[in-house]
């Protein structure tokens, strides 16, 4: 199994669920994480990543970390300084239309969104609300482009798009697609030589559907147009994703693998969860399992079954622990000897 991994955690793209998978794998195999200094949950995002943002990094000591997966704005030469040269790089993408709808609900306080009532209103005259000089502009335009380290306000020429796609292809071994999450996990498992249980998960940091709004065709087209760079990235890598499945696994075996993954997930849900699924924040009984609530989104969580034996409880708890709590527990574990 591969143990040196860089995951570019793209916002609002099922990346918290992927992070939980990496946390569990790293904890099980006693791997080291490249934590933000002071144990925060972002590597000084939205600045471009620098090696010195990582706790315990020192240019004079060649210590390398196994897993780098906290939010960052990608800058490969700096990432190279903290992980092994053979590390596996991957990320996950999401349809920019859904991404923008989600971003609008989640980052309602961002400068570009704070003065509008709806996404429609924003898209009618985006430049009335959006300024390329705002420090939080990236939440409102080409968010994936920004996370990959590029300029979200760059012109959209064929030449520029080609260079951007080439650069991403040169840096990353695999790009997953959040709309095909289960297929993505099967592909990831294959590439990392992991077992099935390592990639089973319950969806984390997801919104209550009551806060999601359907979009008209006109709005969909406006979103694609406004996020043209993201759209180019997404359509290109959605295509190569399926090409890779056809080349490395085949559709028939993929179907069987996905079926096995879903069956295992169902089995774990029956073992671990009260009521089999996620619940609204107000119904989460154990406050240590409550996800951070943000913007106008209502983030769902889980209740564990009572009376589980110790080992099962530990396994189940790890599956449903929200990102911030899990990250903080792992940070304390990794730096136990240094903490006052």
Coordinates of C-alpha atoms in Angstrom, one line a residue:
X1 CA 0.0 0.0 0.0
X2 CA 1.2 3.5 -0.8
X3 CA 1.7 5.6 2.3
X4 CA 3.1 8.9 0.9
X5 CA 0.2 11.0 -0.3
X6 CA -0.7 14.5 -1.3
X7 CA -4.4 15.3 -1.5
X8 CA -5.4 18.7 -2.8
X9 CA -8.6 19.3 -0.8
X10 CA -10.7 21.3 -3.3
X11 CA -13.6 23.2 -1.5
X12 CA -17.1 21.8 -1.6
X13 CA -16.3 18.7 -3.5
X14 CA -16.8 15.8 -1.1
X15 CA -13.3 16.5 0.1
X16 CA -14.1 16.3 3.8
X17 CA -15.2 12.7 3.2
X18 CA -11.9 11.9 1.4
X19 CA -10.0 13.6 4.2
X20 CA -11.7 11.3 6.7
X21 CA -10.5 8.3 4.7
X22 CA -6.9 9.6 4.8
X23 CA -7.2 10.4 8.5
X24 CA -8.3 6.8 9.3
X25 CA -5.7 5.3 7.1
X26 CA -2.9 7.4 8.5
X27 CA -4.0 6.7 12.1
X28 CA -4.2 3.0 11.5
X29 CA -0.8 2.8 9.9
X30 CA 0.8 5.3 12.3
X31 CA 1.7 7.8 9.5
X32 CA 2.7 11.4 10.0
X33 CA 0.5 14.3 8.8
X34 CA 1.7 17.7 7.5
X35 CA -0.4 19.8 9.9
X36 CA -0.8 23.5 9.7
X37 CA 1.3 25.3 12.4
X38 CA -0.6 25.4 15.7
X39 CA -2.9 22.6 14.5
X40 CA -5.3 24.8 12.5
X41 CA -7.4 23.3 9.7
X42 CA -6.0 25.2 6.8
X43 CA -2.4 25.7 5.6
X44 CA -2.7 29.5 5.6
X45 CA -5.3 29.4 2.8
X46 CA -5.9 31.4 0.6
X47 CA -2.2 32.1 0.3
X48 CA -0.1 29.9 -1.9
X49 CA 1.2 26.9 0.1
X50 CA 4.7 27.3 1.6
X51 CA 6.6 24.5 3.3
X52 CA 7.1 26.7 6.4
X53 CA 3.3 26.6 7.0
X54 CA 3.8 23.0 8.2
X55 CA 4.3 22.3 11.9
X56 CA 7.7 20.6 12.5
X57 CA 9.1 21.5 9.0
X58 CA 12.6 22.9 9.0
X59 CA 14.7 23.5 5.9
X60 CA 17.8 22.2 7.6
X61 CA 16.2 18.8 8.6
X62 CA 15.1 16.6 5.7
X63 CA 12.1 15.2 7.6
X64 CA 9.3 14.3 5.2
X65 CA 5.7 13.8 6.2
X66 CA 3.5 11.0 4.9
X67 CA 0.2 12.7 4.3
X68 CA -0.5 16.3 3.2
X69 CA -4.3 16.8 3.0
X70 CA -5.4 20.1 4.7
X71 CA -6.8 23.0 2.7
X72 CA -4.1 24.7 0.8
X73 CA -3.6 26.7 -2.4
X74 CA -1.4 24.4 -4.5
X75 CA 2.2 25.3 -5.2
X76 CA 4.2 22.2 -6.1
X77 CA 7.8 23.3 -5.6
X78 CA 6.9 24.0 -1.9
X79 CA 4.9 20.8 -1.5
X80 CA 8.0 18.9 -2.8
X81 CA 9.8 20.1 0.3
X82 CA 7.6 18.4 2.8
X83 CA 6.7 15.0 1.2
X84 CA 8.8 12.3 -0.4
X85 CA 9.6 12.6 -4.1
X86 CA 7.6 9.4 -4.7
X87 CA 4.4 10.7 -3.1
X88 CA 1.1 10.0 -4.9
X89 CA -0.8 13.3 -5.8
X90 CA -4.5 13.3 -6.2
X91 CA -7.5 15.7 -6.0
X92 CA -11.2 15.6 -6.5
X93 CA -13.4 17.8 -8.8
X94 CA -17.0 18.7 -8.8
X95 CA -19.4 20.0 -11.5
X96 CA -18.9 23.8 -11.3
X97 CA -22.6 24.4 -11.4
X98 CA -23.3 22.4 -8.2
X99 CA -20.0 23.8 -6.8
X100 CA -21.2 27.4 -7.2
X101 CA -24.6 26.7 -5.7
X102 CA -23.0 25.0 -2.7
X103 CA -20.4 27.8 -2.4
X104 CA -23.1 30.4 -2.4
X105 CA -24.9 28.8 0.5
X106 CA -21.7 28.0 2.5
X107 CA -19.8 31.2 1.9
X108 CA -22.8 33.6 2.0
X109 CA -20.7 36.0 4.1
X110 CA -18.1 36.4 1.3
X111 CA -17.8 39.9 0.0
X112 CA -19.2 39.0 -3.5
X113 CA -22.3 37.2 -2.0
X114 CA -23.1 39.2 1.1
X115 CA -25.2 41.9 -0.6
X116 CA -27.4 39.6 -2.8
X117 CA -30.4 37.6 -1.8
X118 CA -29.9 34.8 -4.4
X119 CA -27.5 33.3 -6.8
X120 CA -29.7 34.5 -9.7
X121 CA -29.4 38.1 -8.5
X122 CA -25.6 37.8 -8.3
X123 CA -25.3 36.3 -11.8
X124 CA -27.5 39.0 -13.3
X125 CA -24.6 41.5 -12.9
X126 CA -21.7 39.7 -11.2
X127 CA -19.3 42.6 -11.5
X128 CA -21.6 44.8 -9.6
X129 CA -20.8 42.6 -6.5
X130 CA -17.6 40.9 -7.4
X131 CA -14.2 42.5 -7.3
X132 CA -11.0 40.7 -8.4
X133 CA -9.2 42.6 -5.6
X134 CA -11.3 41.2 -2.8
X135 CA -9.3 38.9 -0.5
X136 CA -12.1 36.3 -0.6
X137 CA -13.1 36.6 -4.2
X138 CA -12.1 33.0 -5.0
X139 CA -15.3 31.7 -3.2
X140 CA -17.4 33.4 -5.9
X141 CA -15.5 32.5 -9.1
X142 CA -13.5 29.6 -10.5
X143 CA -12.9 28.1 -7.0
X144 CA -11.2 25.0 -8.3
X145 CA -8.9 27.0 -10.6
X146 CA -7.9 29.0 -7.6
X147 CA -7.3 26.0 -5.3
X148 CA -5.0 24.5 -8.0
X149 CA -2.9 27.6 -7.8
X150 CA -4.1 29.5 -10.9
X151 CA -5.6 33.0 -11.4
X152 CA -9.5 32.7 -11.2
X153 CA -9.8 35.9 -13.2
X154 CA -7.4 34.9 -16.0
X155 CA -8.6 35.2 -19.6
X156 CA -10.1 32.1 -21.1
X157 CA -8.1 31.5 -24.2
X158 CA -7.5 28.0 -25.7
X159 CA -3.8 28.4 -25.2
X160 CA -4.1 29.3 -21.5
X161 CA -6.6 26.5 -20.8
X162 CA -4.3 24.0 -22.5
X163 CA -1.3 25.1 -20.4
X164 CA -3.4 25.0 -17.2
X165 CA -4.6 21.4 -18.0
X166 CA -1.1 20.3 -18.9
X167 CA 0.3 21.7 -15.6
X168 CA -2.4 19.9 -13.6
X169 CA -1.7 16.6 -15.5
X170 CA 2.0 17.0 -14.8
X171 CA 1.5 17.4 -11.1
X172 CA -1.3 15.0 -10.3
X173 CA -1.5 11.2 -10.6
X174 CA -5.2 11.1 -10.3
X175 CA -8.2 13.4 -10.4
X176 CA -11.5 12.1 -9.0
X177 CA -15.0 13.2 -9.7
X178 CA -17.3 13.8 -6.8
X179 CA -20.5 13.1 -8.8
X180 CA -19.0 9.5 -9.2
X181 CA -17.8 9.2 -5.7
X182 CA -18.0 5.4 -5.3
X183 CA -16.3 4.9 -8.7
X184 CA -13.7 7.4 -7.6
X185 CA -13.0 5.4 -4.4
X186 CA -12.6 2.2 -6.3
X187 CA -10.1 3.9 -8.6
X188 CA -8.3 5.4 -5.7
X189 CA -8.1 2.0 -3.9
X190 CA -6.6 0.4 -7.0
X191 CA -4.0 3.1 -7.5
X192 CA -2.9 3.1 -3.9
X193 CA -3.1 -0.7 -3.5
X194 CA -5.4 -0.3 -0.5
X195 CA -8.1 -2.7 0.7
X196 CA -11.9 -2.1 0.5
X197 CA -12.4 -1.1 4.2
X198 CA -9.8 1.7 3.8
X199 CA -12.0 3.6 1.3
X200 CA -15.4 2.9 2.8
X201 CA -16.9 6.1 4.2
X202 CA -20.1 7.9 5.3
X203 CA -20.7 11.2 3.6
X204 CA -19.3 14.1 5.8
X205 CA -19.9 17.8 5.8
X206 CA -23.0 17.5 3.6
X207 CA -25.9 19.9 3.5
X208 CA -29.5 19.3 4.5
X209 CA -31.4 19.2 1.2
X210 CA -33.9 21.8 2.5
X211 CA -31.2 24.4 1.9
X212 CA -30.5 23.4 -1.7
X213 CA -32.3 25.2 -4.5
X214 CA -33.0 23.9 -8.0
X215 CA -31.5 26.1 -10.8
X216 CA -33.1 27.1 -14.0
X217 CA -31.4 26.3 -17.3
X218 CA -30.5 30.0 -17.8
X219 CA -28.8 30.2 -14.4
X220 CA -26.9 26.9 -15.2
X221 CA -25.5 28.5 -18.4
X222 CA -24.6 31.7 -16.6
X223 CA -22.7 29.7 -13.9
X224 CA -20.8 27.8 -16.6
X225 CA -19.9 31.0 -18.3
X226 CA -18.9 32.8 -15.1
X227 CA -16.8 29.8 -14.1
X228 CA -15.4 29.0 -17.5
X229 CA -12.0 28.0 -16.3
X230 CA -13.5 25.6 -13.7
X231 CA -15.8 24.2 -16.4
X232 CA -12.8 23.5 -18.7
X233 CA -10.9 21.7 -15.9
X234 CA -14.0 19.7 -14.9
X235 CA -15.0 18.5 -18.4
X236 CA -11.5 17.6 -19.3
X237 CA -10.8 15.5 -16.2
X238 CA -14.3 14.0 -16.2
X239 CA -13.4 12.6 -19.6
X240 CA -10.0 11.3 -18.6
X241 CA -11.5 9.8 -15.5
X242 CA -13.7 7.4 -17.6
X243 CA -10.9 6.8 -20.0
X244 CA -8.8 5.6 -17.1
X245 CA -11.6 3.4 -15.8
X246 CA -11.9 1.8 -19.2
X247 CA -8.1 1.3 -19.5
X248 CA -7.3 0.1 -15.9
X249 CA -10.4 -1.6 -14.6
X250 CA -13.2 -1.9 -17.2
X251 CA -16.8 -1.0 -16.7
X252 CA -18.0 -4.5 -15.8
X253 CA -15.4 -4.9 -13.0
X254 CA -16.1 -1.3 -11.9
X255 CA -19.8 -2.2 -11.4
X256 CA -18.9 -5.2 -9.2
X257 CA -16.4 -3.2 -7.2
X258 CA -18.9 -0.4 -6.6
X259 CA -21.5 -2.9 -5.6
X260 CA -19.1 -4.4 -3.0
X261 CA -18.3 -0.9 -1.7
X262 CA -21.9 0.0 -1.3
X263 CA -22.7 -3.3 0.4
X264 CA -19.9 -2.8 2.9
X265 CA -21.1 0.8 3.5
X266 CA -24.6 -0.5 4.2
X267 CA -23.3 -3.2 6.5
X268 CA -21.3 -0.5 8.5
X269 CA -24.3 1.8 8.6
X270 CA -26.4 -1.0 10.1
X271 CA -23.6 -1.8 12.6
X272 CA -22.8 1.8 13.6
X273 CA -25.6 4.2 13.1
X274 CA -28.9 5.0 14.8
X275 CA -31.5 5.2 12.0
X276 CA -29.0 4.2 9.3
X277 CA -28.3 7.8 8.0
X278 CA -27.4 11.4 8.7
X279 CA -29.4 13.7 10.9
X280 CA -29.9 17.5 11.3
X281 CA -27.5 19.2 13.6
X282 CA -30.1 19.7 16.3
X283 CA -30.7 16.0 16.5
X284 CA -27.0 15.0 17.0
X285 CA -26.8 13.7 20.6
X286 CA -23.1 13.6 21.1
X287 CA -21.7 17.1 20.9
X288 CA -18.2 15.9 20.0
X289 CA -19.7 14.6 16.7
X290 CA -21.3 17.9 15.7
X291 CA -19.9 19.3 12.5
X292 CA -19.1 23.0 12.2
X293 CA -22.1 25.0 10.9
X294 CA -21.3 27.6 8.3
X295 CA -23.1 30.2 6.3
X296 CA -26.8 29.4 5.6
X297 CA -26.0 25.7 5.0
X298 CA -27.2 23.2 7.6
X299 CA -24.5 20.6 7.9
X300 CA -25.7 17.1 8.8
X301 CA -24.0 14.6 11.2
X302 CA -24.6 11.2 12.7
X303 CA -25.7 9.4 15.9
X304 CA -23.8 6.2 16.9
X305 CA -25.7 3.2 18.2
X306 CA -25.6 2.7 21.9
X307 CA -24.0 -0.3 23.5
X308 CA -21.4 -1.1 20.9
X309 CA -18.4 -3.0 22.2
X310 CA -15.2 -1.0 22.6
X311 CA -13.5 -1.9 19.3
X312 CA -16.6 -1.5 17.2
X313 CA -17.4 1.8 18.9
X314 CA -13.9 3.1 18.1
X315 CA -14.2 2.0 14.4
X316 CA -17.6 3.6 14.0
X317 CA -16.7 6.8 15.8
X318 CA -13.8 7.3 13.4
X319 CA -16.1 7.0 10.5
X320 CA -18.4 9.8 11.6
X321 CA -16.0 12.2 13.4
X322 CA -16.2 15.6 11.7
X323 CA -13.0 16.9 10.1
X324 CA -12.1 19.6 12.6
X325 CA -12.5 17.3 15.6
X326 CA -10.6 14.4 13.9
X327 CA -7.8 16.7 12.7
X328 CA -7.4 18.2 16.2
X329 CA -7.2 14.7 17.9
X330 CA -4.6 13.5 15.4
X331 CA -2.6 16.7 15.8
X332 CA -2.5 16.2 19.6
X333 CA -1.5 12.6 19.1
X334 CA 1.3 13.5 16.7
X335 CA 2.7 16.3 18.8
X336 CA 1.9 14.9 22.2
X337 CA 5.5 15.1 23.4
X338 CA 5.8 18.8 22.4
X339 CA 2.6 20.1 23.9
X340 CA 2.8 21.9 27.2

